[in-house]
Short mmCIF file of C-alpha atoms in Angstrom, two decimals:
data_model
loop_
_atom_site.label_atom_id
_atom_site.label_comp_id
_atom_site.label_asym_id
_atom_site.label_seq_id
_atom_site.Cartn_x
_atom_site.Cartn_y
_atom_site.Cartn_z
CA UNK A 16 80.02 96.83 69.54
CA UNK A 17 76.67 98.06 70.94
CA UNK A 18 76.76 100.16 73.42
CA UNK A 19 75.40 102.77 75.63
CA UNK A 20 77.93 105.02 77.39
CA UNK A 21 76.70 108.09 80.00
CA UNK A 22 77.68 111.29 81.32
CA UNK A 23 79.95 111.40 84.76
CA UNK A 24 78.58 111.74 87.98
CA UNK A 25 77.22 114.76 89.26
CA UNK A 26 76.36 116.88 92.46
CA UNK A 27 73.61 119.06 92.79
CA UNK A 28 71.98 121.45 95.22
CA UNK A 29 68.32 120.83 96.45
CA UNK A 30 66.25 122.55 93.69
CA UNK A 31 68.58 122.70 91.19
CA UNK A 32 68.09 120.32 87.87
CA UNK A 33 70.16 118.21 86.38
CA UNK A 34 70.55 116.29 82.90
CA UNK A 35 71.90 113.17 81.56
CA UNK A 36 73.20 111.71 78.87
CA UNK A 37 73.64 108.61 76.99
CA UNK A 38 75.38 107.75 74.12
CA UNK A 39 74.47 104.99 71.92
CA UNK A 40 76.88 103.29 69.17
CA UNK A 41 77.08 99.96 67.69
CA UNK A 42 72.96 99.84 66.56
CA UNK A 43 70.81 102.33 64.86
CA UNK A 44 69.34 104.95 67.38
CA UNK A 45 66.01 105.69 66.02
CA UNK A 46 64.84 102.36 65.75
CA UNK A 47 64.60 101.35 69.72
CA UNK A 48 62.75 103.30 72.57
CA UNK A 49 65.59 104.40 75.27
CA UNK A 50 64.51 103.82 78.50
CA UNK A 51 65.18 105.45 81.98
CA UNK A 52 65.58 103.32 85.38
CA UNK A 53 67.09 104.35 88.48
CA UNK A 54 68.53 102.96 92.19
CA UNK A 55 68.48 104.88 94.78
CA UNK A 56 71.26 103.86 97.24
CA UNK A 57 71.00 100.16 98.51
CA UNK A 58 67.24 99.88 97.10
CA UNK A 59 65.63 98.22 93.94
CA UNK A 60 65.43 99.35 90.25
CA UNK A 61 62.45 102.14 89.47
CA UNK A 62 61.27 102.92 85.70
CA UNK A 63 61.24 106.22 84.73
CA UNK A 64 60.02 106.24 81.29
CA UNK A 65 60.97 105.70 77.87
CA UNK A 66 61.77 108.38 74.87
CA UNK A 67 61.29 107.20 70.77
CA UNK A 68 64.75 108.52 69.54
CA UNK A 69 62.25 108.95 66.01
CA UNK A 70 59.89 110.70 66.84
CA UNK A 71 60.74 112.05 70.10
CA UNK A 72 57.60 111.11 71.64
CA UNK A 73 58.07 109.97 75.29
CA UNK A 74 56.01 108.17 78.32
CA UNK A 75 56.38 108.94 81.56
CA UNK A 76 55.86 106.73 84.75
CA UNK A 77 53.08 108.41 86.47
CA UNK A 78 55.45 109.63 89.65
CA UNK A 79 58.02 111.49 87.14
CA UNK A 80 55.44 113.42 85.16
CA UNK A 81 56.17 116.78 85.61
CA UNK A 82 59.35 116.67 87.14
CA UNK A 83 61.84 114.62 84.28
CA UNK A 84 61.93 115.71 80.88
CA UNK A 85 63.31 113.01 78.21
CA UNK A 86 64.90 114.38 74.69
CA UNK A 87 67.05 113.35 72.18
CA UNK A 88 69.95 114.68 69.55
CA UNK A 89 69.63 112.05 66.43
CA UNK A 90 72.71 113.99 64.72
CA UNK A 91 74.79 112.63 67.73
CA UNK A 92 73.05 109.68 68.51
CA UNK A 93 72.31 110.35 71.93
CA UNK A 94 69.21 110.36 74.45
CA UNK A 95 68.81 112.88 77.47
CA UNK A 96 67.34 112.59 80.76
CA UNK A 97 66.59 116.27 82.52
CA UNK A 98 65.25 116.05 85.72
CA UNK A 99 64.40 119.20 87.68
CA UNK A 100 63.45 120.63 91.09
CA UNK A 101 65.83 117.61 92.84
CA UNK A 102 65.35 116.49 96.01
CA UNK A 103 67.47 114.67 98.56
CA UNK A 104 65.76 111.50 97.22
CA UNK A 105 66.67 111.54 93.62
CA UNK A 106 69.90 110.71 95.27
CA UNK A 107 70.70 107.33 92.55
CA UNK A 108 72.01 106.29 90.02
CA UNK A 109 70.47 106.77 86.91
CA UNK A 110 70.59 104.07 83.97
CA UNK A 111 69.62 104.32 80.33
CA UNK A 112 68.69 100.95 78.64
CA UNK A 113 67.35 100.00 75.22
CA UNK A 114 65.55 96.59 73.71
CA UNK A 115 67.28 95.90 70.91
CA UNK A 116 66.88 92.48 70.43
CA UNK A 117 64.52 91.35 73.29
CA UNK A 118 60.95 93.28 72.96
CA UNK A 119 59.82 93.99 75.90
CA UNK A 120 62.90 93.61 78.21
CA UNK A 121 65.98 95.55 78.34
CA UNK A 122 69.12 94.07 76.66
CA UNK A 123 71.68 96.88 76.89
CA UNK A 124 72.12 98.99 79.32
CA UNK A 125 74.32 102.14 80.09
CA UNK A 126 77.08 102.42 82.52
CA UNK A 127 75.25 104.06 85.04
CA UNK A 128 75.48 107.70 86.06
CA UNK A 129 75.60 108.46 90.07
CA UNK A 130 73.64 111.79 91.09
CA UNK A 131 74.27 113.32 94.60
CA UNK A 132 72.01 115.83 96.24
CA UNK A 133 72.51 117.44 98.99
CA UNK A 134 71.59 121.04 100.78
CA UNK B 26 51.70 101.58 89.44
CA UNK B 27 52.31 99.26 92.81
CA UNK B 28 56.39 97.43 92.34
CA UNK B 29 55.84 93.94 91.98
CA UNK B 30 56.29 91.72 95.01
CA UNK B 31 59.90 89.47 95.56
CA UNK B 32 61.22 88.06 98.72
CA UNK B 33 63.97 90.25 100.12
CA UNK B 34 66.71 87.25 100.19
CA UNK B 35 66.95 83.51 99.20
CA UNK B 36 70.31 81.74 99.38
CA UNK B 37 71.47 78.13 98.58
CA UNK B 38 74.45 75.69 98.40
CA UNK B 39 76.36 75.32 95.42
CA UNK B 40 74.94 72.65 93.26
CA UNK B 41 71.28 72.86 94.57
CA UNK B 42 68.61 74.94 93.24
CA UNK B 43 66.69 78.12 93.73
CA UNK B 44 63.26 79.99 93.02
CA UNK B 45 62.90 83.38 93.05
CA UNK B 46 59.18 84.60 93.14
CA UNK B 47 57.60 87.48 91.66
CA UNK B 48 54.09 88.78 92.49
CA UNK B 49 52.07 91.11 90.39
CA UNK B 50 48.28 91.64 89.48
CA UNK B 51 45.92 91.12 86.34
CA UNK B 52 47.31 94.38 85.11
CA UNK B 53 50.82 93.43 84.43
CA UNK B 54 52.48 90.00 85.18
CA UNK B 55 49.11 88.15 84.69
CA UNK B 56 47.74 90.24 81.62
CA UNK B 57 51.04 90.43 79.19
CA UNK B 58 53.94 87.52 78.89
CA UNK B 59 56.07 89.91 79.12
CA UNK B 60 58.17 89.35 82.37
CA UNK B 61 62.02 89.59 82.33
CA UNK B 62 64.40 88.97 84.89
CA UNK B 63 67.69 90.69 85.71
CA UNK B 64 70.94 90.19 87.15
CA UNK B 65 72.93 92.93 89.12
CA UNK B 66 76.11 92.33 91.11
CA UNK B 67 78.23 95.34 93.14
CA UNK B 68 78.52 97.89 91.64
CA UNK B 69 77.25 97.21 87.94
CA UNK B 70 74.62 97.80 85.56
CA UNK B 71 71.67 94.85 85.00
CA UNK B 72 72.14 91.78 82.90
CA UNK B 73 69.12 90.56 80.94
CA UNK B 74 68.63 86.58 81.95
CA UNK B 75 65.48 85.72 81.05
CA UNK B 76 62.71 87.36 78.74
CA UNK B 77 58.81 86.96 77.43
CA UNK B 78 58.63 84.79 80.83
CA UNK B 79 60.48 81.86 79.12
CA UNK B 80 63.11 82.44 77.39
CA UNK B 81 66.99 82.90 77.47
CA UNK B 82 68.87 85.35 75.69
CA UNK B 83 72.01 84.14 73.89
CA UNK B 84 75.15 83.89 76.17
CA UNK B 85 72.79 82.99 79.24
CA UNK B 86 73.54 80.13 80.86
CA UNK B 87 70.36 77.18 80.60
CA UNK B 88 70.83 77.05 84.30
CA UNK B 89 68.42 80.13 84.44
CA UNK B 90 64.99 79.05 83.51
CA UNK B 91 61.65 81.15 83.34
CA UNK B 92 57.89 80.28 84.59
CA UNK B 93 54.64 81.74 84.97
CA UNK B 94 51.40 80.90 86.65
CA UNK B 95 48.39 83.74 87.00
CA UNK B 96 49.79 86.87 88.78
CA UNK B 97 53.59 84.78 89.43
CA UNK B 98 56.36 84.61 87.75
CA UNK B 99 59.44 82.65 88.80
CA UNK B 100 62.71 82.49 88.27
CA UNK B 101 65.03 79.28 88.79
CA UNK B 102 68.19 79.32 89.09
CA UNK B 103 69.87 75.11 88.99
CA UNK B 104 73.04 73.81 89.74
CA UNK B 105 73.87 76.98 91.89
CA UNK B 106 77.63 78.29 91.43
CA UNK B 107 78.85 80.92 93.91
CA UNK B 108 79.52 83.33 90.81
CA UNK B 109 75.45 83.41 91.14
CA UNK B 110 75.26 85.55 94.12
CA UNK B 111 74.19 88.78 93.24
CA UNK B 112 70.42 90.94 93.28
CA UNK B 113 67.85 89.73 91.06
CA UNK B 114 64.86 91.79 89.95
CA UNK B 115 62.00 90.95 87.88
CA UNK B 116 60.02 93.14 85.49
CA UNK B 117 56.99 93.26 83.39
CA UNK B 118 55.01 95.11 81.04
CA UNK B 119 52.15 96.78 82.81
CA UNK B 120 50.00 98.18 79.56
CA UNK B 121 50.00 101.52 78.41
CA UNK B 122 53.78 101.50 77.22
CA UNK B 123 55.09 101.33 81.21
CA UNK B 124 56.73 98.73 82.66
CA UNK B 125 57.33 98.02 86.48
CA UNK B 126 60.17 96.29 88.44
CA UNK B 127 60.38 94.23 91.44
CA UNK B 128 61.73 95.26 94.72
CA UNK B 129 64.67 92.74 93.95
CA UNK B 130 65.92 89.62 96.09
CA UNK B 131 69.57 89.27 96.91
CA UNK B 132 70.83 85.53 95.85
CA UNK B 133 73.65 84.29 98.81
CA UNK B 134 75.62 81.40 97.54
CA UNK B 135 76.53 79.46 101.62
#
């Protein structure tokens, strides 16, 4: 079935980076845009940006540029999220999502992966 | 890019009916009909309930219905059920290829 399945949770030091995967099976990779979101702890859902798995051209939302780089590995179907010089509040989780079906929207999303940083 | 605006709770008894608002600008909600609307509970990922404003993906209940007017989107939510409860968030296309969510409204089912 379609899915999207993501790395485990990490912990990081202030400073240090940190990247992310997501694993997509079930569809054809390069034909949807993967999308970032996160949540910090008990708050709302924030876009991050998207990645073309074809061409690797990506978008980011204006507060991530410069500090989350988004890449992908066709061969292995999978889309990266590396985001760098943390802080205590990139503290979330991080989801990857797709539009398969939908457009505009986001019909499948990832499991969620849970990054912790901390001094 | 300013998150669009939802009200921070709503709740309802079981059988009645609920609106959830969602507040943009002429740059996003009002410019593109493009808003979707998503379902979290606990401890789990979003579930897609309603897209392109309107409509329903398959497997979504036609309790969840979809409206827009200007800058507002809504979403309504009939014959509530307690396995309702749960954060909603809205989101629309805001131009450019970005998108922007709302700041979410927790559903309590009394």
């Amino acid at each position: 079935q379609v899915q999207l399945v993501q790395s485990g949770a990490e912990v990081k030091k202030t400073g240090a980076s940190v990247k992310v995967s997501c694993k997509a099976s079930g569809y054809t990779f390069t034909g949807y845009w993967m999308h970032w979101v996160r949540q910090a702890p008990g708050q709302g859902l924030e876009w991050m940006g998207w990645i073309n798995p074809n061409s690797g051209g990506t978008n980011y939302a204006q507060k991530f540029q410069g500090g989350v780089t988004m890449t992908r590995d066709t061969s292995i179907s999978t889309a990266y999220m590396e985001l760098s010089k943390l802080r205590s509040d990139d503290t979330a989780v991080y989801y990857c999502a797709t539009s398969r079906s939908v457009g505009y929207s986001f019909d499948i999303w990832g499991q969620g992966t849970m990054i912790t940083v901390s001094s | 890019q300013s998150a669009l605006t939802q009200p921070a709770s709503v709740s309802g008894s079981p059988g009645q009916s609920i609106t959830i608002s969602c507040t943009g600008s002429s740059s996003d909600v009002g410019s593109y009909n493009l808003v979707s609307w998503y379902q979290q509970r606990p401890g789990t990922a979003p579930t897609l309930m309603i897209y392109e404003d309107t409509k329903r993906p398959s497997g979504i209940s036609n309790r969840f219905s979809g409206s827009k007017s200007g800058n507002t989107a809504s979403l309504t939510i009939s014959g509530l059920q307690a396995e309702d409860e749960g954060d909603y968030y809205c989101c629309s296309y805001a131009g450019s290829s970005t998108w922007v969510f709302g700041g979410g409204t927790q559903l309590t089912v009394l």
